[in-house]
XYZ file of C-alpha atoms in Angstrom:
700
model
C 36.318 -75.575 8.632
C 38.242 -77.160 11.470
C 41.607 -75.130 11.927
C 44.875 -76.727 11.012
C 43.471 -80.192 10.709
C 44.858 -80.856 7.116
C 48.231 -78.609 7.543
C 49.587 -80.961 10.373
C 50.812 -77.954 12.243
C 48.481 -78.101 15.310
C 50.575 -80.498 17.493
C 48.914 -82.158 20.450
C 50.014 -84.675 23.066
C 47.810 -87.481 21.497
C 45.330 -87.304 18.588
C 42.959 -89.806 18.046
C 41.508 -90.745 14.691
C 38.032 -89.558 14.159
C 36.787 -91.862 11.526
C 32.948 -91.952 12.207
C 30.209 -89.541 11.170
C 30.040 -85.922 12.439
C 30.024 -85.845 16.167
C 30.279 -89.649 16.763
C 34.120 -89.486 17.444
C 35.873 -92.563 18.916
C 35.887 -92.412 22.636
C 36.660 -94.891 25.549
C 34.632 -97.407 27.437
C 34.171 -98.007 31.034
C 37.099 -97.679 33.472
C 38.698 -101.064 34.727
C 39.134 -99.945 38.445
C 38.458 -97.014 40.914
C 42.189 -96.333 41.353
C 44.507 -93.549 41.687
C 44.617 -93.610 37.797
C 41.090 -92.946 37.898
C 40.883 -90.496 40.746
C 39.852 -86.653 40.120
C 41.795 -83.873 40.593
C 38.970 -81.907 42.579
C 37.744 -82.821 45.992
C 38.933 -86.285 46.145
C 42.031 -87.131 48.347
C 44.650 -89.832 47.903
C 46.554 -91.549 50.364
C 50.213 -92.485 50.073
C 49.220 -96.280 50.192
C 46.320 -95.780 47.465
C 48.922 -94.247 45.232
C 51.886 -96.559 45.828
C 49.360 -99.719 45.300
C 48.250 -98.167 41.870
C 51.986 -97.752 40.848
C 53.027 -101.032 41.759
C 49.769 -102.779 40.777
C 50.495 -101.673 36.999
C 54.061 -103.135 36.983
C 55.800 -106.129 36.005
C 58.492 -106.281 38.706
C 59.966 -109.655 37.109
C 60.757 -107.785 34.004
C 64.243 -106.275 33.366
C 63.944 -102.308 33.121
C 67.037 -102.010 30.961
C 65.558 -104.513 28.591
C 62.004 -103.418 27.762
C 60.805 -100.461 30.508
C 57.434 -100.423 28.962
C 57.020 -104.181 29.990
C 58.689 -103.426 33.352
C 56.181 -100.162 33.984
C 53.147 -101.570 32.308
C 53.201 -105.130 32.311
C 50.705 -106.232 34.848
C 48.207 -103.780 33.718
C 48.678 -105.180 30.195
C 48.171 -108.553 31.234
C 44.904 -108.038 33.171
C 43.315 -105.397 31.094
C 40.978 -106.554 28.469
C 40.110 -104.265 25.455
C 36.657 -103.359 25.541
C 34.515 -104.687 22.722
C 33.598 -101.081 21.705
C 37.152 -99.877 21.630
C 40.119 -100.321 19.395
C 42.384 -98.621 22.018
C 42.251 -98.252 25.529
C 44.842 -96.712 27.718
C 45.509 -96.418 31.357
C 45.418 -92.574 31.239
C 43.468 -91.065 28.449
C 40.548 -93.744 28.163
C 39.961 -93.897 31.855
C 39.892 -90.117 32.446
C 37.784 -89.549 29.086
C 35.056 -92.141 30.285
C 34.811 -90.595 33.978
C 34.467 -87.333 32.158
C 31.952 -88.699 29.628
C 29.960 -90.215 32.664
C 29.573 -86.910 34.244
C 28.646 -84.991 31.309
C 26.146 -87.496 30.616
C 24.162 -86.632 33.869
C 24.327 -83.086 32.860
C 23.187 -83.496 29.358
C 20.429 -85.795 30.384
C 19.132 -83.470 33.062
C 19.064 -80.591 30.419
C 17.342 -82.748 27.882
C 14.686 -83.588 30.620
C 14.478 -79.962 31.991
C 15.801 -77.253 29.414
C 14.657 -74.612 31.662
C 15.092 -71.036 30.468
C 19.022 -70.673 30.199
C 19.467 -70.596 26.343
C 22.711 -72.635 26.668
C 21.255 -75.048 28.561
C 18.301 -75.543 26.346
C 20.951 -75.922 23.478
C 22.722 -78.896 25.006
C 19.206 -80.378 26.066
C 17.787 -79.990 22.526
C 21.122 -81.458 20.810
C 21.534 -84.457 23.331
C 17.787 -85.253 23.491
C 17.250 -85.255 19.560
C 20.393 -87.334 19.518
C 18.924 -89.856 21.674
C 15.511 -89.965 20.164
C 16.341 -93.226 18.121
C 12.532 -93.379 17.067
C 12.664 -89.967 15.694
C 15.531 -90.570 13.601
C 14.331 -93.919 12.529
C 11.043 -92.379 11.582
C 12.763 -89.531 9.602
C 14.560 -92.050 7.559
C 16.613 -90.586 4.594
C 14.237 -87.721 4.164
C 16.556 -85.148 5.739
C 19.008 -86.034 2.891
C 16.745 -85.531 -0.038
C 16.958 -81.638 -0.044
C 20.929 -82.220 -0.141
C 20.451 -84.700 -2.974
C 18.445 -82.291 -4.881
C 21.013 -79.791 -4.721
C 23.461 -82.326 -6.143
C 21.090 -83.359 -8.805
C 21.657 -79.900 -10.055
C 25.607 -80.469 -10.702
C 26.082 -80.306 -14.567
C 29.390 -78.376 -14.702
C 32.275 -77.114 -12.684
C 30.447 -73.871 -11.598
C 27.261 -75.967 -10.059
C 29.810 -78.385 -8.836
C 31.586 -75.829 -6.640
C 28.631 -74.202 -5.700
C 27.113 -77.678 -4.191
C 30.582 -78.168 -2.827
C 30.497 -74.900 -0.880
C 27.043 -75.849 0.498
C 28.156 -79.249 1.537
C 31.334 -77.737 3.161
C 28.843 -75.510 5.350
C 27.029 -78.747 6.558
C 30.387 -80.365 7.709
C 31.138 -82.657 4.402
C 34.536 -81.534 3.248
C 34.254 -82.487 -0.254
C 37.114 -82.343 -3.042
C 39.450 -80.339 -0.730
C 39.826 -78.836 2.710
C 39.808 -75.252 3.590
C 40.895 -73.972 6.820
C 40.990 -70.631 8.493
C 44.384 -70.077 10.415
C 47.029 -67.242 11.012
C 49.214 -66.305 8.094
C 52.431 -67.812 8.116
C 54.062 -64.513 7.494
C 51.716 -62.355 9.236
C 50.312 -64.576 12.195
C 48.357 -61.881 13.652
C 45.919 -62.161 10.639
C 43.737 -65.057 9.761
C 43.581 -66.066 6.059
C 42.245 -69.140 4.420
C 44.396 -72.196 3.582
C 43.186 -74.591 0.851
C 44.628 -78.008 0.893
C 44.290 -81.316 -0.568
C 41.383 -83.809 0.625
C 38.437 -85.047 -0.531
C 39.314 -88.839 0.289
C 37.003 -91.447 1.844
C 40.049 -93.646 3.130
C 42.343 -91.986 5.829
C 45.254 -91.760 3.565
C 46.531 -91.657 0.164
C 48.413 -94.801 0.912
C 45.291 -96.707 1.209
C 44.768 -96.173 -2.624
C 47.989 -96.372 -4.088
C 50.076 -98.845 -1.634
C 51.212 -102.386 -2.905
C 50.661 -103.834 0.631
C 48.429 -106.616 0.824
C 46.357 -105.645 3.956
C 45.958 -102.044 2.441
C 44.976 -103.620 -0.741
C 42.282 -105.658 1.021
C 41.016 -102.600 2.844
C 40.738 -100.775 -0.289
C 38.379 -103.820 -1.522
C 36.280 -103.685 1.646
C 35.858 -100.075 0.977
C 34.353 -100.479 -2.328
C 32.215 -102.992 -1.168
C 31.263 -100.537 1.830
C 30.380 -98.037 -0.738
C 28.423 -100.361 -2.770
C 26.310 -101.298 0.461
C 25.731 -97.643 1.249
C 24.210 -96.960 -2.407
C 22.079 -100.244 -1.896
C 20.596 -98.429 1.190
C 19.943 -95.517 -0.636
C 17.772 -97.629 -3.057
C 20.229 -98.596 -5.914
C 19.722 -101.841 -7.250
C 22.888 -104.279 -7.067
C 24.375 -103.499 -10.318
C 23.920 -99.551 -10.082
C 25.400 -99.633 -6.703
C 28.521 -101.606 -7.763
C 28.700 -99.189 -10.621
C 28.618 -96.013 -8.638
C 30.995 -97.547 -6.004
C 33.476 -98.028 -8.952
C 33.181 -94.627 -10.031
C 33.881 -93.217 -6.507
C 36.958 -95.195 -6.049
C 38.386 -94.281 -9.436
C 37.558 -90.680 -8.588
C 39.093 -90.723 -5.314
C 42.248 -92.592 -6.498
C 42.847 -89.562 -8.826
C 42.634 -87.374 -5.701
C 44.984 -89.714 -3.813
C 47.442 -89.745 -6.841
C 47.509 -85.979 -6.754
C 48.003 -85.662 -2.761
C 51.180 -85.082 -1.350
C 52.574 -87.899 0.855
C 51.837 -87.222 4.516
C 55.611 -87.114 5.373
C 56.065 -84.121 2.803
C 53.069 -82.384 4.282
C 55.478 -81.844 7.609
C 57.671 -79.632 5.456
C 55.862 -76.410 6.742
C 57.654 -74.267 4.067
C 56.081 -75.755 1.114
C 52.668 -75.297 2.782
C 52.980 -71.663 2.336
C 51.897 -70.446 -1.081
C 49.954 -67.301 -0.698
C 48.647 -66.362 -4.103
C 45.289 -64.970 -3.024
C 42.024 -65.664 -4.893
C 43.073 -64.358 -8.293
C 46.200 -66.608 -7.947
C 43.913 -69.541 -7.329
C 41.955 -68.759 -10.233
C 44.954 -68.804 -12.485
C 46.067 -71.512 -11.055
C 42.782 -73.316 -11.648
C 41.192 -71.682 -14.692
C 38.353 -74.513 -15.147
C 37.381 -74.156 -11.530
C 34.764 -71.153 -10.928
C 35.721 -70.258 -7.369
C 33.390 -67.401 -7.107
C 30.546 -69.988 -6.969
C 32.248 -71.788 -4.153
C 32.772 -68.526 -2.199
C 29.312 -67.473 -2.850
C 28.073 -70.950 -1.538
C 29.762 -70.595 1.540
C 28.876 -67.155 2.212
C 31.970 -65.303 1.746
C 31.932 -63.827 -1.846
C 34.413 -61.119 -1.248
C 37.310 -63.524 0.387
C 40.868 -62.521 -1.145
C 43.626 -63.732 1.263
C 44.245 -67.234 0.301
C 47.129 -69.810 0.587
C 47.185 -73.083 -1.401
C 49.326 -75.596 0.654
C 49.301 -78.190 -2.021
C 49.230 -76.480 -5.583
C 49.874 -79.587 -7.680
C 46.614 -81.094 -6.191
C 44.568 -78.134 -7.361
C 46.034 -78.192 -10.674
C 45.271 -81.875 -11.048
C 41.687 -81.272 -9.601
C 41.050 -78.559 -12.087
C 41.711 -80.869 -14.984
C 40.001 -84.115 -13.394
C 36.516 -82.441 -12.912
C 36.349 -81.977 -16.661
C 37.478 -85.605 -17.412
C 34.874 -87.445 -15.277
C 31.753 -85.970 -16.223
C 28.702 -84.653 -14.415
C 27.391 -88.199 -13.399
C 30.554 -89.155 -11.647
C 30.745 -85.962 -9.889
C 27.263 -86.171 -8.718
C 27.945 -89.812 -7.436
C 30.854 -88.769 -5.433
C 29.012 -85.871 -3.911
C 26.042 -88.161 -2.908
C 28.398 -90.605 -1.485
C 30.334 -88.175 0.634
C 27.202 -86.284 1.916
C 25.906 -89.749 3.141
C 29.276 -90.803 4.437
C 29.608 -87.519 6.486
C 25.985 -87.590 7.697
C 25.614 -91.426 8.301
C 25.391 -91.137 12.205
C 22.287 -88.792 11.695
C 20.593 -91.490 9.803
C 18.746 -94.747 10.684
C 20.554 -97.610 12.468
C 21.032 -99.476 9.067
C 23.441 -96.618 8.088
C 25.183 -96.375 11.074
C 26.031 -100.134 11.157
C 27.095 -99.867 7.631
C 29.466 -97.034 8.546
C 30.666 -99.039 11.633
C 31.278 -102.421 9.965
C 33.962 -100.900 7.543
C 35.398 -98.063 9.544
C 35.071 -99.433 12.936
C 35.426 -103.366 12.390
C 37.586 -103.449 9.123
C 39.597 -100.427 9.586
C 40.094 -100.371 13.304
C 39.459 -103.846 14.651
C 36.717 -102.535 16.934
C 34.011 -105.419 17.650
C 31.237 -103.432 18.764
C 29.676 -100.264 18.078
C 29.455 -97.958 21.318
C 26.117 -97.500 22.873
C 24.068 -94.450 21.721
C 24.563 -92.388 24.849
C 28.327 -92.416 24.566
C 28.249 -91.294 20.918
C 25.597 -88.615 21.955
C 27.686 -87.348 24.697
C 30.617 -86.906 22.238
C 28.347 -85.448 19.388
C 27.159 -82.988 22.000
C 30.512 -82.027 23.308
C 31.533 -81.475 19.506
C 28.731 -79.154 18.838
C 28.818 -77.180 22.169
C 31.952 -78.046 23.777
C 32.581 -74.793 25.702
C 28.883 -74.880 27.166
C 29.677 -78.276 28.373
C 33.131 -77.178 29.575
C 32.006 -74.414 31.709
C 29.914 -76.772 33.622
C 32.773 -79.291 33.947
C 35.059 -77.088 35.147
C 33.035 -76.065 38.092
C 32.765 -79.720 38.920
C 36.205 -81.154 38.081
C 38.831 -78.538 38.397
C 40.427 -77.792 41.732
C 41.604 -74.394 41.768
C 44.836 -75.139 43.318
C 45.666 -77.417 40.430
C 46.457 -74.370 38.402
C 49.069 -73.064 40.895
C 50.572 -76.290 41.065
C 50.706 -76.384 37.014
C 52.371 -72.965 36.919
C 54.916 -73.610 39.279
C 55.957 -76.663 37.190
C 55.639 -74.765 33.801
C 58.201 -72.250 35.401
C 60.504 -74.939 36.388
C 60.499 -76.899 33.154
C 60.954 -73.641 30.987
C 64.264 -72.755 33.658
C 65.313 -76.307 32.771
C 65.032 -75.819 29.205
C 67.215 -72.579 29.443
C 69.707 -74.217 31.619
C 70.052 -77.180 29.060
C 70.782 -74.861 26.344
C 74.751 -74.245 26.925
C 75.309 -77.747 26.991
C 74.104 -78.485 23.491
C 77.189 -78.454 21.388
C 75.527 -78.231 18.104
C 74.018 -74.685 18.778
C 75.877 -71.566 18.561
C 75.698 -68.517 20.638
C 73.405 -66.367 18.335
C 70.978 -69.091 17.995
C 71.070 -70.055 21.490
C 70.163 -66.248 22.334
C 67.189 -66.484 19.921
C 66.054 -69.790 21.323
C 65.770 -67.993 24.786
C 63.789 -65.135 23.022
C 61.258 -67.676 21.643
C 60.842 -69.517 25.171
C 60.254 -66.278 27.106
C 57.796 -65.470 24.524
C 55.863 -68.814 24.830
C 52.127 -68.054 26.254
C 50.818 -70.696 28.511
C 46.962 -71.279 28.962
C 45.776 -73.636 31.815
C 42.453 -74.945 32.733
C 39.987 -73.226 30.817
C 39.267 -69.779 28.861
C 38.870 -66.610 30.314
C 36.325 -65.729 28.006
C 33.643 -68.300 26.618
C 32.271 -68.956 23.227
C 29.110 -67.468 22.313
C 26.717 -69.766 20.778
C 23.461 -67.460 20.620
C 23.490 -67.858 16.750
C 23.188 -71.744 16.805
C 19.296 -72.171 16.268
C 18.358 -75.667 17.607
C 15.052 -77.248 17.750
C 13.468 -79.785 20.464
C 12.951 -81.938 17.644
C 15.071 -83.046 14.807
C 18.576 -84.580 15.209
C 19.392 -84.392 11.435
C 18.404 -80.279 11.612
C 20.484 -79.941 14.883
C 23.489 -81.541 14.024
C 23.532 -79.476 10.540
C 23.066 -76.207 12.438
C 25.808 -76.797 14.719
C 28.015 -77.604 11.834
C 27.012 -74.468 9.931
C 27.555 -72.610 12.948
C 31.099 -73.881 13.468
C 31.759 -73.205 9.973
C 30.669 -69.574 10.182
C 32.675 -69.191 13.336
C 35.697 -70.285 11.682
C 35.003 -68.595 8.232
C 34.326 -65.065 10.046
C 37.834 -65.090 11.243
C 39.024 -64.644 7.620
C 40.928 -61.447 7.047
C 40.405 -60.446 10.671
C 42.775 -60.416 13.864
C 43.797 -63.628 15.434
C 42.138 -63.894 18.869
C 44.830 -64.570 21.310
C 42.368 -65.645 23.949
C 40.823 -68.424 22.070
C 41.501 -72.076 22.809
C 41.333 -74.734 20.015
C 40.505 -77.340 22.767
C 37.478 -77.604 25.050
C 38.442 -77.453 28.877
C 37.035 -81.393 29.450
C 39.656 -82.594 26.565
C 42.499 -84.935 27.768
C 45.053 -83.559 25.884
C 47.365 -80.699 25.477
C 48.759 -78.701 22.381
C 51.461 -76.251 20.960
C 50.250 -73.700 18.210
C 53.329 -72.623 16.431
C 51.806 -69.576 14.682
C 50.615 -68.458 18.255
C 53.734 -69.330 20.211
C 51.411 -70.756 22.899
C 50.759 -74.141 24.923
C 47.411 -75.029 26.398
C 46.787 -77.504 29.313
C 43.088 -78.079 29.502
C 41.563 -79.054 32.799
C 40.612 -82.425 31.379
C 44.500 -83.601 31.591
C 45.239 -82.183 35.068
C 44.194 -85.314 36.594
C 45.440 -88.824 37.568
C 47.496 -90.448 36.254
C 48.871 -87.198 34.942
C 48.416 -84.940 37.899
C 47.005 -84.888 41.434
C 47.902 -82.578 44.482
C 48.298 -85.721 46.447
C 50.811 -87.349 44.331
C 54.665 -87.186 45.052
C 56.422 -84.247 43.333
C 58.208 -87.025 41.148
C 55.092 -88.466 40.007
C 53.718 -84.962 38.985
C 56.993 -83.976 37.266
C 57.261 -87.213 35.479
C 53.841 -87.414 34.187
C 52.250 -83.870 33.779
C 55.624 -82.299 33.907
C 56.626 -84.637 30.865
C 53.486 -83.146 28.937
C 54.511 -79.631 29.704
C 58.103 -80.227 28.607
C 56.746 -82.295 25.338
C 54.555 -79.380 24.316
C 57.388 -76.615 25.059
C 59.778 -78.804 22.970
C 57.339 -78.704 20.184
C 58.223 -75.111 19.755
C 61.801 -76.211 18.800
C 61.107 -79.543 17.018
C 61.564 -80.254 13.046
C 58.498 -78.173 12.245
C 58.083 -75.593 15.445
C 61.710 -74.264 15.171
C 61.032 -72.583 11.692
C 58.492 -69.989 13.437
C 60.249 -67.018 15.202
C 59.073 -65.767 18.826
C 56.122 -64.005 17.170
C 54.776 -67.002 15.214
C 56.058 -65.907 11.904
C 57.600 -68.408 9.609
C 61.285 -67.012 9.490
C 64.720 -68.708 9.410
C 65.989 -67.277 12.775
C 68.558 -70.137 12.830
C 72.244 -69.800 11.855
C 72.943 -71.831 8.740
C 75.498 -74.008 10.694
C 73.048 -74.405 13.784
C 70.252 -75.757 11.035
C 72.820 -78.167 9.655
C 73.779 -79.551 12.974
C 70.151 -79.705 14.180
C 69.291 -82.019 11.021
C 72.098 -84.215 11.805
C 70.798 -84.620 15.538
C 67.136 -84.997 14.291
C 68.383 -87.897 11.898
C 69.385 -89.797 14.835
C 65.881 -89.622 16.221
C 64.550 -90.650 12.727
C 67.032 -93.683 12.487
C 66.373 -94.742 15.937
C 62.655 -94.632 16.003
C 62.501 -96.123 12.269
C 63.791 -99.220 13.654
C 60.854 -99.991 15.804
C 58.074 -102.509 14.640
C 54.438 -102.774 15.647
C 54.467 -106.312 13.795
C 56.922 -108.223 11.377
C 57.606 -105.819 8.399
C 55.437 -103.086 9.896
C 57.778 -100.248 11.012
C 57.161 -96.833 12.484
C 57.913 -94.147 10.282
C 60.709 -92.179 11.803
C 60.171 -89.229 9.348
C 56.481 -88.927 10.110
C 56.670 -88.979 13.909
C 60.021 -87.055 13.976
C 58.405 -83.985 15.666
C 56.569 -85.819 18.366
C 59.654 -87.980 19.119
C 61.768 -85.064 19.348
C 59.085 -83.440 21.913
C 58.878 -86.654 23.865
C 62.867 -87.165 24.109
C 63.526 -83.404 25.122
C 60.416 -82.963 26.993
C 61.367 -85.678 29.457
C 64.652 -84.556 30.039
C 63.487 -81.125 30.727
C 60.753 -82.370 33.353
C 63.725 -84.355 35.039
C 65.707 -81.430 35.238
C 62.641 -79.479 36.741
C 61.988 -82.089 39.344
C 65.816 -81.464 40.628
C 65.045 -77.923 40.550
C 61.980 -78.526 42.778
C 64.225 -80.814 45.103
C 66.507 -77.822 45.367
C 63.777 -75.737 46.868
C 61.709 -78.123 48.667
C 64.296 -80.784 49.850
C 64.790 -84.499 48.712
C 61.567 -86.273 50.088
C 61.858 -89.721 51.106
C 60.811 -92.182 48.509
C 57.176 -92.301 48.326
C 56.741 -95.708 47.001
C 58.556 -98.837 48.712
C 61.375 -100.368 46.455
C 61.586 -97.288 44.028
C 63.801 -94.201 44.313
C 62.293 -90.865 43.510
C 63.963 -90.830 40.226
C 62.656 -94.325 39.215
C 59.284 -93.059 40.232
C 59.442 -90.046 38.071
C 60.271 -92.168 34.978
C 57.512 -94.678 35.845
C 55.074 -91.886 36.200
C 55.607 -91.214 32.326
C 55.404 -94.377 31.367
C 52.442 -95.694 33.275
C 50.494 -92.730 31.453
C 51.039 -94.584 28.026
C 49.843 -98.150 29.313
C 47.775 -99.059 26.282
C 45.916 -102.175 24.724
C 45.080 -102.072 21.179
C 43.854 -104.005 18.084
C 46.574 -104.801 15.339
C 44.319 -102.947 12.811
C 44.626 -99.811 14.836
C 48.370 -99.881 15.257
C 48.637 -100.542 11.442
C 46.419 -97.533 10.698
C 48.515 -95.421 13.355
C 51.827 -96.031 11.653
C 50.369 -94.988 8.312
C 48.703 -91.780 9.276
C 49.464 -90.671 12.812
C 52.584 -88.348 13.780
C 52.784 -89.927 17.213
C 54.502 -93.046 17.815
C 52.770 -96.150 19.198
C 52.475 -96.185 23.055
C 55.168 -98.583 23.675
C 57.730 -96.501 21.876
C 56.677 -93.421 23.464
C 58.009 -95.009 26.610
C 61.272 -96.777 25.531
C 62.086 -94.338 22.978
C 62.591 -91.240 25.218
C 64.040 -93.404 28.031
C 66.618 -95.038 25.839
C 67.825 -91.702 25.097
C 68.043 -90.272 28.450
C 71.065 -90.569 30.559
C 69.320 -89.913 33.642
C 66.927 -92.994 33.149
C 70.043 -95.263 32.623
C 71.427 -94.237 35.781
C 68.313 -94.391 37.837
C 67.841 -98.168 36.753
C 71.704 -98.929 36.409
C 71.305 -99.878 32.612
C 74.529 -100.819 31.023
C 75.701 -99.375 27.785
C 74.715 -101.599 24.865
C 71.524 -102.855 26.556
C 68.119 -102.006 24.704
C 67.367 -99.220 26.893
C 70.775 -97.803 26.824
C 72.188 -97.758 23.145
C 75.729 -96.932 22.421
C 74.459 -93.926 20.389
C 72.126 -91.939 22.468
C 70.467 -89.229 20.397
C 70.353 -85.516 21.859
C 68.260 -82.867 20.040
C 67.162 -80.747 22.991
């Protein structure tokens, strides 16, 4: 029951697709060099020479910054960085930091596995990581751990038994048929309720089932072959495996047809349909929800909102149309798919061949230790985070970040009177919302209690399922209870940040407060351009096309004057049009509507960060340029751009423009820069050049 995943409300700086099995999330490989971009924000000190060398070393000084700033900022890095074989995407920032974090965490976990000791949390991480790394044990167990699940699936004879088994699978981390999330009530954000939404697909998006695009059609055929292969590994003969795969594909295609397009899922007002359990039963009279609620352990659940009613209406009829055998086949497939990473190497390899090679263009499977580090962090993230913070998070980082946050909030406030599309009443309410934003920096004040997670020194399958059940229960126990404002939705070691519209809060984990985003020795221009841009990005999310629909308390509420809303839509349409022109390859364009919120946040956030840097200069004085040949203003924009230097596969980019609300890296640089007057001034770009179009968009 991961919060907000299916509803597209939880907005983060960058969201990587998690396409492998439970706990085996995609993550980066080894860093390319020990540079300022790979230094820590802890006790390591950086000299001005190191910083300058790192900045200049990434650049292509022969490129024209007014033609293609991404090339100018990242060109040499792009030319000299080889995409690791076990990666589909590698960035100068996120990937390097994540890999360093993973190496450090590996040492912690291996020590805990060898010497579990008496501390309960240390034993848990030791047991989890140790059993994950026990390849011989996993091979010996084979598919035996799946057999009790398959016996449950074999009991499916009708809708009641289907929902009973579906509930049992949800508890184990296999979200079959649909998604269910625990998030705050849109109209009463101090209380958590259940949101049910469309889901149940094996491909990343409905478009992969329904599109006429040749490459998507080819992937769908490859997917069917993959499903066939997995049924073969489960012991089916060739003809039976092929028949079962066809049944899975036909059933999922019907789910895809009933699913709302991803762009429409961004229309938050359409996602809120609070009908409670009685209304859900009326909507789907042939689906006995009491069986599902009983199976997940919450038979008295009442408060429910249905994000996509039309999906559930179709699911109601579809279950009766296909017959029990198809339903059992579908459940067996998804149980195996979701748990493939817990099974022998043949299953892991089959999963990688499709989701890694075919879908992402990744050439090699990551080493097991990397996958096990990620799996352990997924299961016991705050146990690992507690140790990580002590090792990597310098105390002074929090104070410097707080100063930048204050400056960026002040810059946002000072910019409001200059927005000609906003009236005075809406402007005053925007100030109220900005003042109400809560900022979280580094790590939680209170750590999660994992005492009810029962792990064993032997048996990876058991431990992974126990962790999934613990997390499901942790989320489900929120239902009907007050929202905990102290909870974090990311672990401290995550290299990311987020804005939560229903809580009106921003979180900056310790993991992102590192180079190239942040370092206490960086010139202020670099810190404000890099992490300052991140802070501005998240703040602006509170006022993007989705965030603006929630008031200071987090309640979905129309607090704008009608005329201001209309003018906002026109300003946002400018951004939509501009980004919709970008192509990742001929004929494959960025979806300006899907990425609208992130693009608005990038453009507005960078403007706010720049004005915040100017406020810093007023207090501290204008320093001498820190990098020869670059002004401080130029260094500010380079700091943002160089955080997005990225090499990636063509397959990964095609997946991104279909499913991701974030634009590809190049356009997260060129997009906001080309709509920033201060950038044009810093690099003397003429009107009409690619980086200074005649029509510059201004939303925030």
